[in-house]
Backbone as a ProteinNet text record, in pm:
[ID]
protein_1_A
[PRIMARY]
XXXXXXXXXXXXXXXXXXXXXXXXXXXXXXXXXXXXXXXXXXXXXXXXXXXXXXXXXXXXXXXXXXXXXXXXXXXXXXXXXXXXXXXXXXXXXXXXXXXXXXXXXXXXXXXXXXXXXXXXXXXXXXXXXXXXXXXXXXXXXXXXXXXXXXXXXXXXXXXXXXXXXXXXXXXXXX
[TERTIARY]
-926.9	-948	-949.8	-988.6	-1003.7	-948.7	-956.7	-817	-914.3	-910.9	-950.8	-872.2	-933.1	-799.5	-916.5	-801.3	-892.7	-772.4	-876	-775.1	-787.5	-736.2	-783.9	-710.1	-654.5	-612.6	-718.9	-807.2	-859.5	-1078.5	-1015.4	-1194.4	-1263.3	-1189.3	-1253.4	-1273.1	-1386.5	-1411.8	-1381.4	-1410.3	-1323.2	-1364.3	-1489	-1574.2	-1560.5	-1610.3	-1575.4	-1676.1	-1786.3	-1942.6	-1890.2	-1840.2	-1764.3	-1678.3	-1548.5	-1484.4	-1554	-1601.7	-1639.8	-1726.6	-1818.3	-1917	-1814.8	-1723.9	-1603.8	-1547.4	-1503.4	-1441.3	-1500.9	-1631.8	-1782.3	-1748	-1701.8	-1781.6	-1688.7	-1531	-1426.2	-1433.2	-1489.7	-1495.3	-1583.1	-1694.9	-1799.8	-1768.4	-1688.8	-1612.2	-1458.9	-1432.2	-1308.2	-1209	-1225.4	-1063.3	-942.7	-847.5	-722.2	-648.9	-603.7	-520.2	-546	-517.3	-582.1	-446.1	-486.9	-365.3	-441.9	-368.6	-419.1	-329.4	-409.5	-318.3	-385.6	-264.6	-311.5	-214.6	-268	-191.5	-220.2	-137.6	-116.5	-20.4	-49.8	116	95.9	194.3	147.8	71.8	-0.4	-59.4	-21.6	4.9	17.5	-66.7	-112.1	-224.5	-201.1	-223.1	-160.1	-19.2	56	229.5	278.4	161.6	206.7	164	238.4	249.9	189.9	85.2	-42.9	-44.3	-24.7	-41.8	-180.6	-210.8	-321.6	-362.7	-450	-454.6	-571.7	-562.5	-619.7	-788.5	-903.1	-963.1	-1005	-1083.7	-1172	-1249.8	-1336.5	-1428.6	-1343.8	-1465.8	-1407.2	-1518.2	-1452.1	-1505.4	-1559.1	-1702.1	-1815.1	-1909.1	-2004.4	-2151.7	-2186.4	-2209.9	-2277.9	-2212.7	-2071.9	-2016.4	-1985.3	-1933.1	-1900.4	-1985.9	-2135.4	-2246.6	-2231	-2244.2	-2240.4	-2074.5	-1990.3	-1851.1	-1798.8	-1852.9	-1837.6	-1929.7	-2003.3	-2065.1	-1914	-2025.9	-1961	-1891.4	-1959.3	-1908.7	-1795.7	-1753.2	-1678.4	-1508.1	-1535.1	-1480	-1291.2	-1199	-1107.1	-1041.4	-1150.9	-1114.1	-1089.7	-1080.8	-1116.1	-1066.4	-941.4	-858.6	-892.6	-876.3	-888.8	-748.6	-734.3	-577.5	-644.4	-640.8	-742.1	-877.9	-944.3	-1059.1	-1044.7	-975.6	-993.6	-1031.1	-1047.1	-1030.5	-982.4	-895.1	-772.5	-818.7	-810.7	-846	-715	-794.7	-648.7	-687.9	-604.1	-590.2	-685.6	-789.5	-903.7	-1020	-990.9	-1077.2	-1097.7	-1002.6	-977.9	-1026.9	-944.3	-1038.5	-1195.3	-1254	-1340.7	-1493	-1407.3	-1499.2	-1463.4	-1315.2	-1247.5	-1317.1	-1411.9	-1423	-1271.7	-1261	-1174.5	-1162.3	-1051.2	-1011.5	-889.2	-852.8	-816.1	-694.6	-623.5	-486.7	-482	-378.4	-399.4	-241.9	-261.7	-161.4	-262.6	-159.5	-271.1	-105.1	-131.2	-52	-42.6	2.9	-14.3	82.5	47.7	92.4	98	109.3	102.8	248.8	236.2	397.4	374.1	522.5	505.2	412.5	344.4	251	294.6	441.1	531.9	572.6	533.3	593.1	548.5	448.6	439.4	448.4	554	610.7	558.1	467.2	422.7	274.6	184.4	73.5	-21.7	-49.9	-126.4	-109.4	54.8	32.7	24	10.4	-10.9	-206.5	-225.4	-446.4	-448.1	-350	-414.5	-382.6	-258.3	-226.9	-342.9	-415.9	-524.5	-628.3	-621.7	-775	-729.2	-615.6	-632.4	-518.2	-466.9	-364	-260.6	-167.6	-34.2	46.5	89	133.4	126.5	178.3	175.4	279	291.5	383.9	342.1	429.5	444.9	561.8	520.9	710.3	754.5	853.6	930.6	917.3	853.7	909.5	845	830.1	768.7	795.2	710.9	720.4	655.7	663.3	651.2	523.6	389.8	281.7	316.5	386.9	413.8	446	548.2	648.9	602	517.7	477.5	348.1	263.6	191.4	284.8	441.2	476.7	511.2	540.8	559.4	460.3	344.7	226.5	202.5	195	186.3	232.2	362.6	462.3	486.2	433.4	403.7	320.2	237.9	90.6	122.1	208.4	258.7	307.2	417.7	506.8	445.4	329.6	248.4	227.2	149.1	79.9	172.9	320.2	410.1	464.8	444.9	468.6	661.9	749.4	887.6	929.3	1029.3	1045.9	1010.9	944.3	904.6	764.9	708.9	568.1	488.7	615	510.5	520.5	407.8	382.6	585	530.9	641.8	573.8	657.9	607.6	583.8	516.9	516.6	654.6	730.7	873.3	936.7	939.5	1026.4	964.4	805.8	752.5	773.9	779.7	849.4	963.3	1061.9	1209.7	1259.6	1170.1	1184.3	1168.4	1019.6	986.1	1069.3	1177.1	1235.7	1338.8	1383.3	1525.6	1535.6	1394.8	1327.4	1288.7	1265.9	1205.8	1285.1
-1849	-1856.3	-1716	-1717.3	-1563.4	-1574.6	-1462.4	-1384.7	-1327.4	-1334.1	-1238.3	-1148.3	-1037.9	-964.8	-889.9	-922	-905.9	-760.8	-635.3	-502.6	-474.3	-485.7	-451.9	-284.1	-257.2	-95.1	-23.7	-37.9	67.9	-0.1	-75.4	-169.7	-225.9	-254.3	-347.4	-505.6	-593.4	-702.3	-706.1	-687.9	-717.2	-709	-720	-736.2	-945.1	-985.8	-1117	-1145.6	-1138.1	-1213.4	-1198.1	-1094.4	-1062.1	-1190.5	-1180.6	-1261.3	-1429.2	-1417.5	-1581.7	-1628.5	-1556.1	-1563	-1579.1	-1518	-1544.8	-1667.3	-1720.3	-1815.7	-1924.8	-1916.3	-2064.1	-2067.6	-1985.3	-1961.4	-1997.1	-2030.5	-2022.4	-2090.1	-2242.6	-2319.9	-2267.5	-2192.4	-2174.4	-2073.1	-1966.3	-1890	-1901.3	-1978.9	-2080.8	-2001.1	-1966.1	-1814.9	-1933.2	-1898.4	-1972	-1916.4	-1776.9	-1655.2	-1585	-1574.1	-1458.1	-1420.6	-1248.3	-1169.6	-1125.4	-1133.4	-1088.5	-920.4	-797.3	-713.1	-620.5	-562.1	-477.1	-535.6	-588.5	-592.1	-716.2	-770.2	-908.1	-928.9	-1026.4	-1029.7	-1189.2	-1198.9	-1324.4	-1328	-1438.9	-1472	-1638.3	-1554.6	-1653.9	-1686.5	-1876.3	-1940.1	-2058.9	-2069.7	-2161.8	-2240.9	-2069.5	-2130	-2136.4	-2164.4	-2150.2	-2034.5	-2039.5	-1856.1	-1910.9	-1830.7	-1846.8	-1689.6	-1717.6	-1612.2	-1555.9	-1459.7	-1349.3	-1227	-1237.8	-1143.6	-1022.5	-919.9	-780.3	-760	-797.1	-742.4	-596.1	-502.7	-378.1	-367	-443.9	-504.4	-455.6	-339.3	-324.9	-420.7	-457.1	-515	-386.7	-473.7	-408	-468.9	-442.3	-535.9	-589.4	-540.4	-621.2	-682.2	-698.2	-797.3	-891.9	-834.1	-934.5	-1081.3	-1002.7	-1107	-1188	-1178.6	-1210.8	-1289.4	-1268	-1383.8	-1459.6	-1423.6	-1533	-1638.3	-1649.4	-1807.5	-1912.1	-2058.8	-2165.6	-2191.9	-2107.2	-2113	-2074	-1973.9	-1891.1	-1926.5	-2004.9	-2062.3	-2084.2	-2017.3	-2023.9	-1958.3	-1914.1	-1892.1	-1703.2	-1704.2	-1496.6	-1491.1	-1363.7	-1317.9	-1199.2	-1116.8	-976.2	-917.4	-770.6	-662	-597	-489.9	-338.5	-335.8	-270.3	-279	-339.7	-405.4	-508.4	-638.1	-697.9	-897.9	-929.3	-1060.9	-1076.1	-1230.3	-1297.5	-1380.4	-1494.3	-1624.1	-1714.6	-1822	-1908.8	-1990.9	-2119.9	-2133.2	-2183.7	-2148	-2001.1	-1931.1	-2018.2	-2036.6	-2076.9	-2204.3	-2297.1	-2447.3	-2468.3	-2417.7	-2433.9	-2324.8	-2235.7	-2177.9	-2189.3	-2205.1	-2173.6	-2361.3	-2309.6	-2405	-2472.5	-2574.9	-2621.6	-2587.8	-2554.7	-2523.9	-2632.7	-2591.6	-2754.1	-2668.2	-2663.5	-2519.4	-2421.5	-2385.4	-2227.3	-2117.7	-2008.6	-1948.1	-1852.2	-1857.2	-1743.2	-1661.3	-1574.4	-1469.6	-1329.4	-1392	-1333.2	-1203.4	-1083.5	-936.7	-880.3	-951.7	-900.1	-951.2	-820.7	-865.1	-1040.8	-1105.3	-1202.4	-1320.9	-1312.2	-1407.3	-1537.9	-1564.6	-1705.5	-1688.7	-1685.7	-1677.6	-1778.4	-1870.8	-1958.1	-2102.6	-2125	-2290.2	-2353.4	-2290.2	-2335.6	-2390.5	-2388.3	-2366.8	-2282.5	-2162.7	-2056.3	-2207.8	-2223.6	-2248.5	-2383.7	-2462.4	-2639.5	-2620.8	-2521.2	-2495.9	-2483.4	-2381.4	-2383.2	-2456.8	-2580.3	-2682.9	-2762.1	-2793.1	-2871.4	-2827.3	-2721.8	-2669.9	-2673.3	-2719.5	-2705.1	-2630.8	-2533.7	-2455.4	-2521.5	-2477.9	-2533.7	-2438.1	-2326.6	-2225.7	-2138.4	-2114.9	-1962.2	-1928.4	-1763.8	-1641.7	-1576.7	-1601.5	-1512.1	-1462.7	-1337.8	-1291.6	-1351.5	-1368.7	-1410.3	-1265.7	-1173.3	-1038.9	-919.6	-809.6	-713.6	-676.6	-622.4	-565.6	-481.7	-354	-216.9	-290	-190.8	-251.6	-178.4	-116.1	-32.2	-110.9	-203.9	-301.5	-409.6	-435.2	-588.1	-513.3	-461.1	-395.8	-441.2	-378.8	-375.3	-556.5	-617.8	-787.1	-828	-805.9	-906.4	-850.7	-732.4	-678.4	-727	-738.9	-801.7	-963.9	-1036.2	-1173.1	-1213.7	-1127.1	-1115.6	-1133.7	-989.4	-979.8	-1120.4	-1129.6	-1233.6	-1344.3	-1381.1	-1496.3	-1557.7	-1407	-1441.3	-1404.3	-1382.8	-1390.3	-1525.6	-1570.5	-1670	-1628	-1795.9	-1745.2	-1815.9	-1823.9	-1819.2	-1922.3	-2063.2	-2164.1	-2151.1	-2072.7	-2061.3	-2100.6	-2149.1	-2169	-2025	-2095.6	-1987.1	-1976	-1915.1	-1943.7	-2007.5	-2064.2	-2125.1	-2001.5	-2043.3	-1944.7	-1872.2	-1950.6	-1975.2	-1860.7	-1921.4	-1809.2	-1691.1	-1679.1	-1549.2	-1413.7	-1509.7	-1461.2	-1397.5	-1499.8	-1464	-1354.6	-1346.5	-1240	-1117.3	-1124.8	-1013.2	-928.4	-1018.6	-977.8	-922.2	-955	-889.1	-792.4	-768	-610.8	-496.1	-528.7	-456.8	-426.5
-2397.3	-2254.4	-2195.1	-2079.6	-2020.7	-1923.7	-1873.9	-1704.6	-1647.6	-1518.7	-1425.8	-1361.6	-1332.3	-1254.1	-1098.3	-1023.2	-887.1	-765.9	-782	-804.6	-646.5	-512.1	-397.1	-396.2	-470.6	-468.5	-487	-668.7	-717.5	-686.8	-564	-530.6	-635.6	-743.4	-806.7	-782.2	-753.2	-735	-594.1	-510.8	-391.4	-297.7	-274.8	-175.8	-149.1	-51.7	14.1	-94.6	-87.2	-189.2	-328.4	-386.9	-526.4	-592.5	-511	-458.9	-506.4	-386.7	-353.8	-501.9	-553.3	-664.5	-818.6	-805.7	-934.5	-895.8	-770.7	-786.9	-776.3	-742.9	-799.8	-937.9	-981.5	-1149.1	-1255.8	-1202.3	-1249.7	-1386.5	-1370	-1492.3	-1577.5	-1516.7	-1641.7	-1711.6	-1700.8	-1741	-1792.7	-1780.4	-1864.8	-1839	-1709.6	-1645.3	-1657.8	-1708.5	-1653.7	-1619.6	-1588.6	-1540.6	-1430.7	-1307.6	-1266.4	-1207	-1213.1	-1139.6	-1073.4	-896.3	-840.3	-781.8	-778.4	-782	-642.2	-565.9	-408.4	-319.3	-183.6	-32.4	28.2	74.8	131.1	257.6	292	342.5	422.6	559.7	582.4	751.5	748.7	859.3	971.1	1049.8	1145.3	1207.4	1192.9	1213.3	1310.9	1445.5	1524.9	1491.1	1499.5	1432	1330.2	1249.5	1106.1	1014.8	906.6	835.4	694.9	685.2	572.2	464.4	406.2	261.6	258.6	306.1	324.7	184.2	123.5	62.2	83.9	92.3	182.6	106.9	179.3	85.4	114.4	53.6	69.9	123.3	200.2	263.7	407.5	466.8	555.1	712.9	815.2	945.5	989.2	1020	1135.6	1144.3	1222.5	1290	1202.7	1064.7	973.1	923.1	862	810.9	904.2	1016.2	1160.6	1157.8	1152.7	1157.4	1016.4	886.8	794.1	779.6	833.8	778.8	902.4	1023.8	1185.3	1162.5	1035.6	1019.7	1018.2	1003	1024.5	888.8	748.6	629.9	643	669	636.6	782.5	856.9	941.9	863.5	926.4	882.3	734.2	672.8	569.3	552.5	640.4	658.9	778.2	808.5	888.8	889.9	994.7	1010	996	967.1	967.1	1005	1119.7	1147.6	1139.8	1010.2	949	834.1	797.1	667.8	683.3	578.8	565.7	461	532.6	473.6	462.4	305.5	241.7	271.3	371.1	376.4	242	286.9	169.3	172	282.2	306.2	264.4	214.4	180.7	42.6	-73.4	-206.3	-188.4	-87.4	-43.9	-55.6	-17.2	23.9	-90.7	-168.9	-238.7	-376.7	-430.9	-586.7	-655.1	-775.2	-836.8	-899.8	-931.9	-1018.8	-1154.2	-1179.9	-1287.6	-1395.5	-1523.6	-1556.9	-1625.1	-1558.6	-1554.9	-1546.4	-1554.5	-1579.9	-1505.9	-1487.9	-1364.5	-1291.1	-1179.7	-1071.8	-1034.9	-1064.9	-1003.2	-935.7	-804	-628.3	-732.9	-682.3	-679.5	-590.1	-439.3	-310.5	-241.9	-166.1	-92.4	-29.4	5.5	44.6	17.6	-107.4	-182.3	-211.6	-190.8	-178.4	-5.3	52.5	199.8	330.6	254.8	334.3	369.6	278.3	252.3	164.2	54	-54.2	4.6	108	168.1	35.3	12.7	-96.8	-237.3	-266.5	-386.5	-378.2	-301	-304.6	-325.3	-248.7	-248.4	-384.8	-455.5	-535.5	-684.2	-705.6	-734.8	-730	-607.9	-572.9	-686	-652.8	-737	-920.5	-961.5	-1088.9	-1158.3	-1069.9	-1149.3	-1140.3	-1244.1	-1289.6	-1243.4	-1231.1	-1172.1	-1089.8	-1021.3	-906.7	-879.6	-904.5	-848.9	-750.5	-654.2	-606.3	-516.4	-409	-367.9	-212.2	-159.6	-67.6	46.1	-50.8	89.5	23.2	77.8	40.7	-101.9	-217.6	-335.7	-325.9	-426.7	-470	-565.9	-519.5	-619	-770.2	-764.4	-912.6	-978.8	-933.5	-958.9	-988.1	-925.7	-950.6	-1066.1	-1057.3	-1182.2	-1329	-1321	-1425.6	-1482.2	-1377.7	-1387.5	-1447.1	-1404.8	-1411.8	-1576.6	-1602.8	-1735.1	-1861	-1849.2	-1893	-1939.6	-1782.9	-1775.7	-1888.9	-1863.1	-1936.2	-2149.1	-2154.4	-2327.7	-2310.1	-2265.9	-2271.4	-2342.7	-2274.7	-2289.6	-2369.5	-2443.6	-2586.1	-2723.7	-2686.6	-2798.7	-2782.9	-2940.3	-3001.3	-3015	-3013	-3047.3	-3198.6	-3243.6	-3365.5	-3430.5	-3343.8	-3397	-3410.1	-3309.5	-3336.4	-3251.3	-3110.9	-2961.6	-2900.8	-2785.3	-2709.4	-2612.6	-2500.8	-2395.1	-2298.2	-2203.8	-2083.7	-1962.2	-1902.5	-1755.1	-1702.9	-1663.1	-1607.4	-1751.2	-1855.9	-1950.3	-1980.4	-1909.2	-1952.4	-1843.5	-1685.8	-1576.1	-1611.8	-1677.6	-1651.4	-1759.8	-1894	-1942.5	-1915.2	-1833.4	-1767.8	-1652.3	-1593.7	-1467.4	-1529.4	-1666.2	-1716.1	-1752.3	-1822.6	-1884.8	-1781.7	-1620.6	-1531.1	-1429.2
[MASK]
++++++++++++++++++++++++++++++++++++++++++++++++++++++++++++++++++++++++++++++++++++++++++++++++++++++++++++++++++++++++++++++++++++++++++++++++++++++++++++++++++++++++++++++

């Protein structure tokens, strides 16, 4: 199976069309992993607090025109000059997938009552990480890394580990 990794630090993938075109494609590409790694945080949406993730894609006339369609309706928040990916965004564009983990690397990526990770439950995944409150991207770099080895070491019987024990190893080592 394969991973995606979606980098809003170093602009890799991370344009909204980028984006949206990987996550049509999810099944045909048999991703069951993705880390997502950069800036997030949360959004407040008539009261309620929605898990935002930052894209590179910066706001102006031309994108203005291109994401104020009716498509794109709810699913895209503004910060400054950025856009910030809600969890409607995933509704409405993330093919289904038939497990997998997605793991948020953005501050506050668990911060909105389980909203981010019930979308993406819906869509197929079995797992999601993410944080309660701001993290150090160094930091979470070194988690997701880790998560990652963890994974694919077999233990003395000859399974893999689960998500949960690949996490919890990782947090003891870091």
């Amino acid at each position: 199976d394969e991973y995606t990794t979606f980098n809003n630090i170093t602009r890799d993938s991370c344009t909204i069309k980028e984006i949206k075109a990987t996550m049509q494609d999810l099944s045909d590409i048999n991703t069951r992993v993705i880390f997502w790694r950069g800036h997030g945080g949360v959004y407040d949406k008539d009261g309620v607090d929605h898990v935002v993730f930052t894209v590179n894609e910066k706001v102006n006339d031309k994108t203005k025109k291109e994401y104020e369609s009716q498509e794109y309706k709810d699913c895209l928040a503004t910060s400054g000059d950025h856009y910030l990916i809600t969890s409607f965004f995933f509704k409405q564009f993330m093919d289904k997938v038939q497990g997998g983990l997605f793991f948020s690397g953005i501050c506050s990526g668990g911060a909105d009552n389980g909203i981010m990770a019930q979308t993406l439950f819906d869509k197929g995944f079995d797992c999601y990480f993410g944080t309660s409150g701001d993290i150090w991207t160094t930091y979470s770099d070194d988690i997701m890394g880790a998560v990652a080895n963890n994974l694919l070491k077999k233990d003395l019987s000859g399974n893999y580990k689960t998500a949960k024990e690949a996490l919890q190893l990782s947090l003891i080592h870091n």
